[in-house]
Coordinates of C-alpha atoms in Angstrom, one line a residue:
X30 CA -7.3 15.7 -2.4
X31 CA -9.0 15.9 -6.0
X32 CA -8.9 12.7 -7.8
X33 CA -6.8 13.0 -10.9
X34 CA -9.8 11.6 -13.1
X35 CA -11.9 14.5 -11.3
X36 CA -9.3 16.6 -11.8
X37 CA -8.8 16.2 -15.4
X38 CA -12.6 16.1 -15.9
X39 CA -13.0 19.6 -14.5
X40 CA -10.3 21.2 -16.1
X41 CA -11.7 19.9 -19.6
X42 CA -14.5 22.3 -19.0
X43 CA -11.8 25.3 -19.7
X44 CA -12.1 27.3 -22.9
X45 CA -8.9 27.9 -24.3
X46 CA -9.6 30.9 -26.2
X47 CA -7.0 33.2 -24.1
X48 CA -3.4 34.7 -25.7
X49 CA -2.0 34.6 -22.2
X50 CA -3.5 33.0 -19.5
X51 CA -3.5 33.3 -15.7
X52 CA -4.5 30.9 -13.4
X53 CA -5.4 30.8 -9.6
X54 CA -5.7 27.8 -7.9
X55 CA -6.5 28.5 -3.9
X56 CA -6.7 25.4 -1.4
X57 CA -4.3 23.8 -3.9
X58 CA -3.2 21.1 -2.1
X59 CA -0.4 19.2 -4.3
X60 CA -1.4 21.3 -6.9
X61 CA -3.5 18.1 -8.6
X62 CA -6.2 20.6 -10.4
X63 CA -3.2 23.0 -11.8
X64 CA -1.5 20.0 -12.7
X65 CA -4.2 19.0 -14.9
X66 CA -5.3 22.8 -16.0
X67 CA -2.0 22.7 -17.5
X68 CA -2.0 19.9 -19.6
X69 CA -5.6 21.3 -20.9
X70 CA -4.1 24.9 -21.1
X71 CA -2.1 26.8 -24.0
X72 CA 0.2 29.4 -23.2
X73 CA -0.5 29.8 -19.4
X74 CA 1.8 33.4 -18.5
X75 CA 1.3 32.6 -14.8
X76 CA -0.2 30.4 -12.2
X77 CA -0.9 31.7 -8.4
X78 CA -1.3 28.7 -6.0
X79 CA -2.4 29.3 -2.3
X80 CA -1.9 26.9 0.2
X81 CA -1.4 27.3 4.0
X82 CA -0.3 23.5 5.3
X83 CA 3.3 23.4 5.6
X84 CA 3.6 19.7 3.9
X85 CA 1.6 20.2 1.2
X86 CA 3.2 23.7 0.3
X87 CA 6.9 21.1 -0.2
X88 CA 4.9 19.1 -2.7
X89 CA 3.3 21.5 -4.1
X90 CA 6.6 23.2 -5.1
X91 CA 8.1 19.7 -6.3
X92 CA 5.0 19.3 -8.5
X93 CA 5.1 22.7 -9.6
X94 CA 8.7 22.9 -10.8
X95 CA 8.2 19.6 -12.7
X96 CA 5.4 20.8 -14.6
X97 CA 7.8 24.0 -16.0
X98 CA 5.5 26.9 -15.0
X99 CA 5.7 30.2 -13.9
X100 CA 4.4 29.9 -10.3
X101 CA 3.8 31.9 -7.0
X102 CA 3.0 30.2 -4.1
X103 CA 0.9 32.2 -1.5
X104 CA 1.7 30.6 2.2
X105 CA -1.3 32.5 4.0
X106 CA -4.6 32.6 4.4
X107 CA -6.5 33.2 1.0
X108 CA -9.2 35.2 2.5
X109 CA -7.5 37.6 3.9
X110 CA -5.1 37.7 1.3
X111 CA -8.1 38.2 -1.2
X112 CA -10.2 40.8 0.6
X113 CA -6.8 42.6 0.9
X114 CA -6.1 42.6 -2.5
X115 CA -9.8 43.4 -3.6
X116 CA -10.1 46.3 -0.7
X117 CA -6.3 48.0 -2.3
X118 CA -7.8 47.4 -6.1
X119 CA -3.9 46.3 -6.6
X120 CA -2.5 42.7 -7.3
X121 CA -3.4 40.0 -9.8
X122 CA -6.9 39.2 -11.9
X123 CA -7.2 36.1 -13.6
X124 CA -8.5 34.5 -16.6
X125 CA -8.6 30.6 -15.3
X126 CA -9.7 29.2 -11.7
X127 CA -9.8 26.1 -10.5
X128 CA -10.4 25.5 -7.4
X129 CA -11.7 22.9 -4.4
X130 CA -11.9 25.1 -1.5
X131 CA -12.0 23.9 2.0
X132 CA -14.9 23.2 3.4
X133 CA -16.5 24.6 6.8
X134 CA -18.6 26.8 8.6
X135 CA -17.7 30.3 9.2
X136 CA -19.2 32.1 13.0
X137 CA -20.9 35.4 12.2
X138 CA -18.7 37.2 14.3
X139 CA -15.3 35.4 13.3
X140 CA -12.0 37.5 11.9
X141 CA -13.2 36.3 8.4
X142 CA -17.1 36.8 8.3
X143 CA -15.4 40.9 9.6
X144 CA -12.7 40.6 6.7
X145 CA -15.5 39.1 3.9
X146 CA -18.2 42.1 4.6
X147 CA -15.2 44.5 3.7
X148 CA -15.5 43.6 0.0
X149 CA -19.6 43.1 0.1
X150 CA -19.6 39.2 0.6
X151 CA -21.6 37.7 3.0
X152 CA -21.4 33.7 3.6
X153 CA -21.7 31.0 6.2
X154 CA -18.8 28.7 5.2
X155 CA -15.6 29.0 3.7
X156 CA -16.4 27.3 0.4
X157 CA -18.6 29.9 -0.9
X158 CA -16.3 32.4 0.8
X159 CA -13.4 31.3 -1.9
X160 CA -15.7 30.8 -4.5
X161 CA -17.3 34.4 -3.9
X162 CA -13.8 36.0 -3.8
X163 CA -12.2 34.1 -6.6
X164 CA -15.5 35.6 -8.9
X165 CA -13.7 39.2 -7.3
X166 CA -10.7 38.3 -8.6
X167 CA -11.6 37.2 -12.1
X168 CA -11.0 39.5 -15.4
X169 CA -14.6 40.1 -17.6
X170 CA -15.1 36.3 -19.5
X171 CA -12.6 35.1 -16.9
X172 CA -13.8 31.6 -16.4
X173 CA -14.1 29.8 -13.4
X174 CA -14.5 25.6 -12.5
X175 CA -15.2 24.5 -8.9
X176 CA -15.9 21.6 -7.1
X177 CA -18.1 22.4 -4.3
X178 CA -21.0 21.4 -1.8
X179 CA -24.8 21.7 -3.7
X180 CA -25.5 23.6 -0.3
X181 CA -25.6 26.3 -1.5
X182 CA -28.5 25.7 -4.1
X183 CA -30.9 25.9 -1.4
X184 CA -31.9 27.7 2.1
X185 CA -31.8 31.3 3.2
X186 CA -27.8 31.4 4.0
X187 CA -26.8 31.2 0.6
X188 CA -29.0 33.5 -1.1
X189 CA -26.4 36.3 -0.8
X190 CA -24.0 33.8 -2.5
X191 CA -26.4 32.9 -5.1
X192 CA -27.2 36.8 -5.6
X193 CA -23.5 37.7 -6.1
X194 CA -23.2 34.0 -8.2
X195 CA -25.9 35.6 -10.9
X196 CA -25.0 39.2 -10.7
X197 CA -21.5 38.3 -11.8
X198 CA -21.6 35.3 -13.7
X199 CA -23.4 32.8 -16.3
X200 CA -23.7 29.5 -14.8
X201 CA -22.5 27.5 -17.9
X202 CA -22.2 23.8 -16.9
X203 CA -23.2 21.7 -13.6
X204 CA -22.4 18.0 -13.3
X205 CA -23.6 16.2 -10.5
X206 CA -22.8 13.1 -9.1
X207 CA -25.3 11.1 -8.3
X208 CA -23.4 8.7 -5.6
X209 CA -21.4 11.1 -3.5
X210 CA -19.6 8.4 -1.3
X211 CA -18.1 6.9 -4.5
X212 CA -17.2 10.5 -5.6
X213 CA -15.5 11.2 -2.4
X214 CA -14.9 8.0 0.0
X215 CA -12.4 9.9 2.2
X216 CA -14.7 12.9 3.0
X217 CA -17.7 12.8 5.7
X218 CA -19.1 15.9 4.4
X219 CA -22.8 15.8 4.4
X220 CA -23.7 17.2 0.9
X221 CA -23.8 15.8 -2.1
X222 CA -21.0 17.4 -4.2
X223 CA -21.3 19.1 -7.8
X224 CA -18.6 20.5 -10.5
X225 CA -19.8 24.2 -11.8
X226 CA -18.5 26.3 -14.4
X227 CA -19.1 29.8 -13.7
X228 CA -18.1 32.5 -16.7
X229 CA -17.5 36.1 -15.2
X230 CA -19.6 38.7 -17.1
X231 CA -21.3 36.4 -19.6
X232 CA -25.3 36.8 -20.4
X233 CA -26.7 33.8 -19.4
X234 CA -28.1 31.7 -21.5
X235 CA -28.7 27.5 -21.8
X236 CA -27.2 25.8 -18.7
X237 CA -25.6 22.4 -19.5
X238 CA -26.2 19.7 -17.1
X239 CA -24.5 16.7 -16.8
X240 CA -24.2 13.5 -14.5
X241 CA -22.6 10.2 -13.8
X242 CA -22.8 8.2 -10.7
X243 CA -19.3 8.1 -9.3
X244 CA -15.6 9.8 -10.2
X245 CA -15.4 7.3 -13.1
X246 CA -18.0 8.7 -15.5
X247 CA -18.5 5.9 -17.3
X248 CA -22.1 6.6 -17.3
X249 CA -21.9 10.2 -18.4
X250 CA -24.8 11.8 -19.7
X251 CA -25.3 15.5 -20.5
X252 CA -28.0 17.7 -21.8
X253 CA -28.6 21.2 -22.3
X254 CA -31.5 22.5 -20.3
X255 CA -33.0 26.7 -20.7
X256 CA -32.0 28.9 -17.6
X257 CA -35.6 29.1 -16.6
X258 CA -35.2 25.2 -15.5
X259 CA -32.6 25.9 -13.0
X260 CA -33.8 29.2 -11.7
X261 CA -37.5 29.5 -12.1
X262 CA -38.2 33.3 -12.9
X263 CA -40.5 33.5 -10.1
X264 CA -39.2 32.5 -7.8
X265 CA -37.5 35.1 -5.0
X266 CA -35.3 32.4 -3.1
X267 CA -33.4 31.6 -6.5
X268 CA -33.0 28.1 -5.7
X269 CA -30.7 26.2 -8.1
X270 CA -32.4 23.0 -9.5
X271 CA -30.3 20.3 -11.0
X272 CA -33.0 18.2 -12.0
X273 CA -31.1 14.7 -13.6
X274 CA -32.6 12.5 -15.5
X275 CA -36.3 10.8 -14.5
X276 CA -36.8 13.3 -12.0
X277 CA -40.1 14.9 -12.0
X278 CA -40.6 18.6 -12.6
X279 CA -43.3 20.6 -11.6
X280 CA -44.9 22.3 -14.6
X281 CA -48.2 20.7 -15.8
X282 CA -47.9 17.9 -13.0
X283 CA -51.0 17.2 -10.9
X284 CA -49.2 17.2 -7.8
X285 CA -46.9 20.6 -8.0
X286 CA -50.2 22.5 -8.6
X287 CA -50.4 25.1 -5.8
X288 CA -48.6 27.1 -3.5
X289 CA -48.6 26.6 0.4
X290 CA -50.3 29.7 0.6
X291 CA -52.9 29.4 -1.6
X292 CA -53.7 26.0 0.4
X293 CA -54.0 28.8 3.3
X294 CA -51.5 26.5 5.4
X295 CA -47.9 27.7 6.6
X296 CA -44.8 25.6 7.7
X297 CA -42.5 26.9 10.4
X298 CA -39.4 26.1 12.3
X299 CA -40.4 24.4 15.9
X300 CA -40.8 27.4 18.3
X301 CA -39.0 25.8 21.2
X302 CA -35.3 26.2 21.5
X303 CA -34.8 23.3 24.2
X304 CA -31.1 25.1 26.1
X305 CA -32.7 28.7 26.3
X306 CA -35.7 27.2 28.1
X307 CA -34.3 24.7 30.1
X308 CA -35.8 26.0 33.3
X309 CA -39.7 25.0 32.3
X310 CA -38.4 21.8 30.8
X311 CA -40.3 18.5 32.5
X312 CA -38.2 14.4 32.2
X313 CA -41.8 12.9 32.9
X314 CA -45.6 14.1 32.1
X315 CA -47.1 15.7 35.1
X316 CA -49.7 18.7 36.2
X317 CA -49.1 21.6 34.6
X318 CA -47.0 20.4 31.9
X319 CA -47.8 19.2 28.3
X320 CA -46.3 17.1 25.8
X321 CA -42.8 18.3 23.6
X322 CA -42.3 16.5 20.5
X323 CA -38.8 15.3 19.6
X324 CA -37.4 12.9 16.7
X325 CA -37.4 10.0 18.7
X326 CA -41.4 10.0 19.8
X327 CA -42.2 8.7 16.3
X328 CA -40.9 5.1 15.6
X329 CA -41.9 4.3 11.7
X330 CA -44.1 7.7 11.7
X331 CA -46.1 6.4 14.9
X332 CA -46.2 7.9 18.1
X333 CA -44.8 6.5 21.2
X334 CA -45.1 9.0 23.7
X335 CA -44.0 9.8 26.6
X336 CA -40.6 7.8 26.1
X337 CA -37.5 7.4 28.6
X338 CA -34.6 9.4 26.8
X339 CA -32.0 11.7 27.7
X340 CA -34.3 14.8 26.5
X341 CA -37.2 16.1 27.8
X342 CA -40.7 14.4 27.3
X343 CA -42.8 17.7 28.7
X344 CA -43.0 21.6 29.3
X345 CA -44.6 23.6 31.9
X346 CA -47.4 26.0 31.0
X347 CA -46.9 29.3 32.6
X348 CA -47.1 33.1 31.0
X349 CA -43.1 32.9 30.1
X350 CA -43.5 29.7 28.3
X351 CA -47.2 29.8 26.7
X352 CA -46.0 31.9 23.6
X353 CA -44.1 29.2 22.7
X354 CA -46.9 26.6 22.4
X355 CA -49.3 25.5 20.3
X356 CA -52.9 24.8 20.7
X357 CA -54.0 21.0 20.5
X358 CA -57.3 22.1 18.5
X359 CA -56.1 20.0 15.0
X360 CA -54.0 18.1 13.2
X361 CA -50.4 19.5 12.7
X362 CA -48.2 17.8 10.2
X363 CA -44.1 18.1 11.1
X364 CA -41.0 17.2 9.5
X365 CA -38.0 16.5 10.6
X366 CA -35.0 19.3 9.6
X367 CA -32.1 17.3 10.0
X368 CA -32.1 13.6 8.9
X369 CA -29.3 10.8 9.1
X370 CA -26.8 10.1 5.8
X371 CA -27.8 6.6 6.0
X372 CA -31.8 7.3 5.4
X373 CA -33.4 6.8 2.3
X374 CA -35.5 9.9 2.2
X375 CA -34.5 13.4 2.7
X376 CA -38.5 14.1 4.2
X377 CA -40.7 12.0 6.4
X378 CA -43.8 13.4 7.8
X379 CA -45.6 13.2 10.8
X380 CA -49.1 13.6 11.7
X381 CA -50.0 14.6 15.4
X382 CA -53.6 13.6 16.5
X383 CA -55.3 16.1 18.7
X384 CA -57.2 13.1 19.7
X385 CA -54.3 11.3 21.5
X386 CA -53.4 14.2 23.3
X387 CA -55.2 15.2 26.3
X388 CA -53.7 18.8 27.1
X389 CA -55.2 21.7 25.8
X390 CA -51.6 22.8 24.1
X391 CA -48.7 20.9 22.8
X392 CA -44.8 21.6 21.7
X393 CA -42.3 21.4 18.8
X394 CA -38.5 21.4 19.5
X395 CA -36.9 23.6 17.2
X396 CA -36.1 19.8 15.1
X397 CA -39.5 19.9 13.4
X398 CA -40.8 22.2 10.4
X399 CA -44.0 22.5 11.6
X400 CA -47.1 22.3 9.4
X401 CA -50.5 24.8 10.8
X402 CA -52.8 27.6 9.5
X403 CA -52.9 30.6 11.3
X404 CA -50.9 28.8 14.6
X405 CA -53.8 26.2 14.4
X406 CA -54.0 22.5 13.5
X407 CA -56.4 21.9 10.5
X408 CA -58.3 19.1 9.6
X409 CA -58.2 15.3 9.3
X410 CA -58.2 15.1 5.5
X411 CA -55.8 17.6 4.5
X412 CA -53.2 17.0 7.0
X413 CA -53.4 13.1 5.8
X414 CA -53.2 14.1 2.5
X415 CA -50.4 16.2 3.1
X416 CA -48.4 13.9 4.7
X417 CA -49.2 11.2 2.5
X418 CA -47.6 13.5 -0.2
X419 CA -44.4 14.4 1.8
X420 CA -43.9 10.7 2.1
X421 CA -44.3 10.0 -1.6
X422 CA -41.4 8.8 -3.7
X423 CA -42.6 11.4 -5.7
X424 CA -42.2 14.1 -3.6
X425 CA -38.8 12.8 -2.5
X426 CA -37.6 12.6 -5.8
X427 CA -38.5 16.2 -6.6
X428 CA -36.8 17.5 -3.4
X429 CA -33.5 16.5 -4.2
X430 CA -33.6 18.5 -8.0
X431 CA -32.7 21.8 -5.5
X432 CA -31.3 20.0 -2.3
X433 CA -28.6 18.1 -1.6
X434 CA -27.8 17.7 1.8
X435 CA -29.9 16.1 5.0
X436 CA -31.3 19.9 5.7
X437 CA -34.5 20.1 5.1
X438 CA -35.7 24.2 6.2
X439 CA -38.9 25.4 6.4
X440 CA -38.2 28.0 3.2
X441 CA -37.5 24.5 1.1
X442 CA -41.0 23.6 2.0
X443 CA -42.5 26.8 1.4
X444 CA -40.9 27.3 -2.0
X445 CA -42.6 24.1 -3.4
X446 CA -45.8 23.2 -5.0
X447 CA -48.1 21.4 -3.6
X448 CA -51.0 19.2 -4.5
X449 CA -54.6 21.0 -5.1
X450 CA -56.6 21.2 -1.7
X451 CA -59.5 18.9 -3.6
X452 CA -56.4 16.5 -4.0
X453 CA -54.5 16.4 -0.8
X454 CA -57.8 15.2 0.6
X455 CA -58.6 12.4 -1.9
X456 CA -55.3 11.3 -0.5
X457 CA -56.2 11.9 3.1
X458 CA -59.3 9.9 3.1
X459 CA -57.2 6.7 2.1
X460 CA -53.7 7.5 3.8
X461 CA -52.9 5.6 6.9
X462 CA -49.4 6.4 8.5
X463 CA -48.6 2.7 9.1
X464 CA -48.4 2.5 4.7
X465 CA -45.2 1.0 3.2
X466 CA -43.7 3.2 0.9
X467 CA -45.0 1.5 -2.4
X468 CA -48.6 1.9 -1.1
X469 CA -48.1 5.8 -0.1
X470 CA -46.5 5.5 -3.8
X471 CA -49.6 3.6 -4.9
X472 CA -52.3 6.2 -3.9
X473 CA -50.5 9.0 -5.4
X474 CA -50.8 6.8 -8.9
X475 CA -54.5 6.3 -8.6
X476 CA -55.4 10.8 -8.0
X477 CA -54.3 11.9 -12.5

């Protein structure tokens, strides 16, 4: 359910510049965003609401009836509905949506990833399925206000959303809440959530951004902010950056210098994928095998390997399996990709010492985003200084301008800046991974 202070906040975003206007509202629930569309509204002609539970579809009606409007409610599923209508060219376009669409993740080989392709969308959950189809269903200037995950913002499953986002529309307006469990205390979803006002056929132009900490907005701030802030014009993965106030950005900063590849060092998913190799997989150390590195071998960024647990501490070396390893000839720094709600920090960085290893090759579950060059560890100083960075408050801060979830892929980390190779190793000469966070912090302030 929308709160009605949410609610009410979103549709305030509306222009109501329309003679007659149309409204689609799909995942309506109660009907609590329509509800509040309406009281914003003038002279709304219709108002389409889709919603498939059978209990909500009785309130729905009550709350429909009592606000006097010309309604249709749709009792099926909106996607198919949609890609219908879209495939036939026949049935309604709109000038108005509002809309919090379900959220979760759609299988690539599901009836509604088949039904999606039919009209050119291609997705991973059914948020950004709605939102993509709603944009299909919208008249030129129709305008469009969404609550929805910042998932999106980020990683290589959404770029086709994104594309399709700024092909169509002008992103106009994008409030962020800055504590999502006081936003929404009833919802375990693992994003952070954002309101975004899309306008169908618009040149974009300035981008609005906005923020308050919880559903109250009593601490409501907004500024306008140029296009090339959210979407940098180089940048091919389009990323969305929502960069609030007193976060750092990375022109003319000292430590958003240079590119990963111009360092000459690559990050990667882990190679191993732990159930497809199951058969070279080792509980305990032993001849022939070598170490593979999980989560829980690093207690406060230290090692403690081997360890009892219920995965694997080792892998056999043989031709099948060798691809899939890396030589222990450097230092690799890795990173988590999935991290706990609870943590503080959306990175923390590991360094693995060649020298505490004594096998000539080593493995990375498919958990890490591994740090090498070429396949190869690198040296002492740069891979100190690197993770010394990773670990910065800085760093942390400037990660969550265009992320907002506990993902952390290896194209997030290759689409940053980075420090300049002279700098990562000033930092690596004085970084020591058992550092509290406001001496990592600490170094960082001392490099200008």
């Amino acid at each position: 359910m929308t709160p009605s202070v949410i609610a009410e906040y979103m549709a305030s975003l509306f222009d109501d510049h329309k003679k007659e206007i149309k409204l689609l509202d799909c995942g309506a629930g109660i009907g609590s965003l329509t509800i509040s569309a309406a009281k914003k509204l003038k002279n709304i002609n219709l108002v389409d609401l889709w919603e498939i539970d059978p209990i909500m579809q009785e309130q729905l009606e009550i709350n429909m009836h009592a606000m006097n409007l010309n309604f249709s409610i749709y009792a099926q599923d909106f996607i198919l509905g949609a890609v219908e209508n879209i495939s036939s060219d026949k049935g309604e376009r709109y000038t108005h949506a509002i809309i919090n669409p379900p959220y979760k993740k759609i299988n690539s080989n599901s009836e509604h990833r088949r039904e999606l392709r039919k009209v050119g969308i291609e997705t991973v959950n059914l948020y950004s399925a709605f939102v993509a189809l709603t944009i299909q269903l919208m008249e030129q200037d129709g305008q469009i206000v969404a609550i929805i995950p910042r998932s999106f913002c980020n990683g290589p499953y959404y770029k086709p959303f994104r594309e399709l986002v700024l092909k169509e529309c002008a992103i106009e307006h994008i409030h962020i809440f800055e504590s999502r469990d006081m936003a929404f205390k009833d919802d375990d979803v693992l994003q952070e959530n954002i309101i975004i006002k899309l306008t169908k056929g618009k040149q974009q132009s300035d981008v609005q951004i906005s923020q308050s900490n919880d559903q109250t907005f009593r601490d409501y701030q907004s500024k306008i902010v140029p296009f090339v802030e959210v979407i940098k014009p180089n940048d091919p993965e389009l990323f969305i950056r929502i960069a609030t106030n007193g976060q750092p950005q990375d022109e003319n900063n000292t430590f958003f210098a240079v590119s990963l590849n111009e360092l000459g060092i690559s990050v990667s998913t882990g190679p191993i994928v732990s159930h497809r190799m199951k058969e070279f997989l080792e509980q305990s150390p032993q001849d022939g095998a070598v170490p593979l590195f999980y989560p829980h071998h690093f207690v406060d960024r230290q090692l403690q390997y081997p360890k009892e647990h219920k995965k694997p501490n080792a892998i056999r070396v043989t031709p099948d399996s060798q691809k899939w390893l890396l030589p222990n000839n450097g230092f690799y720094v890795i990173v988590r990709r999935f991290s706990s709600k609870e943590e503080k920090r959306r990175i923390v960085a590991n360094v693995i010492d060649p020298n505490l290893i004594d096998k000539k090759w080593i493995g990375f579950d498919n958990c890490w985003n591994v740090f090498h060059v070429k396949k190869q560890g690198f040296d002492y100083e740069t891979a100190m200084g690197l993770a010394c960075f990773l670990n910065s408050s800085l760093l942390d801060s400037y990660f969550r301008i265009f992320s907002g979830h506990t993902q952390v892929n290896a194209t997030d980390l290759r689409n940053m800046k980075y420090p300049a190779l002279q700098n990562l190793q000033l930092l690596g000469k004085k970084y020591d991974i058992k550092m509290n966070q406001k001496q990592i912090d600490n170094l960082l302030g001392e490099i200008k």
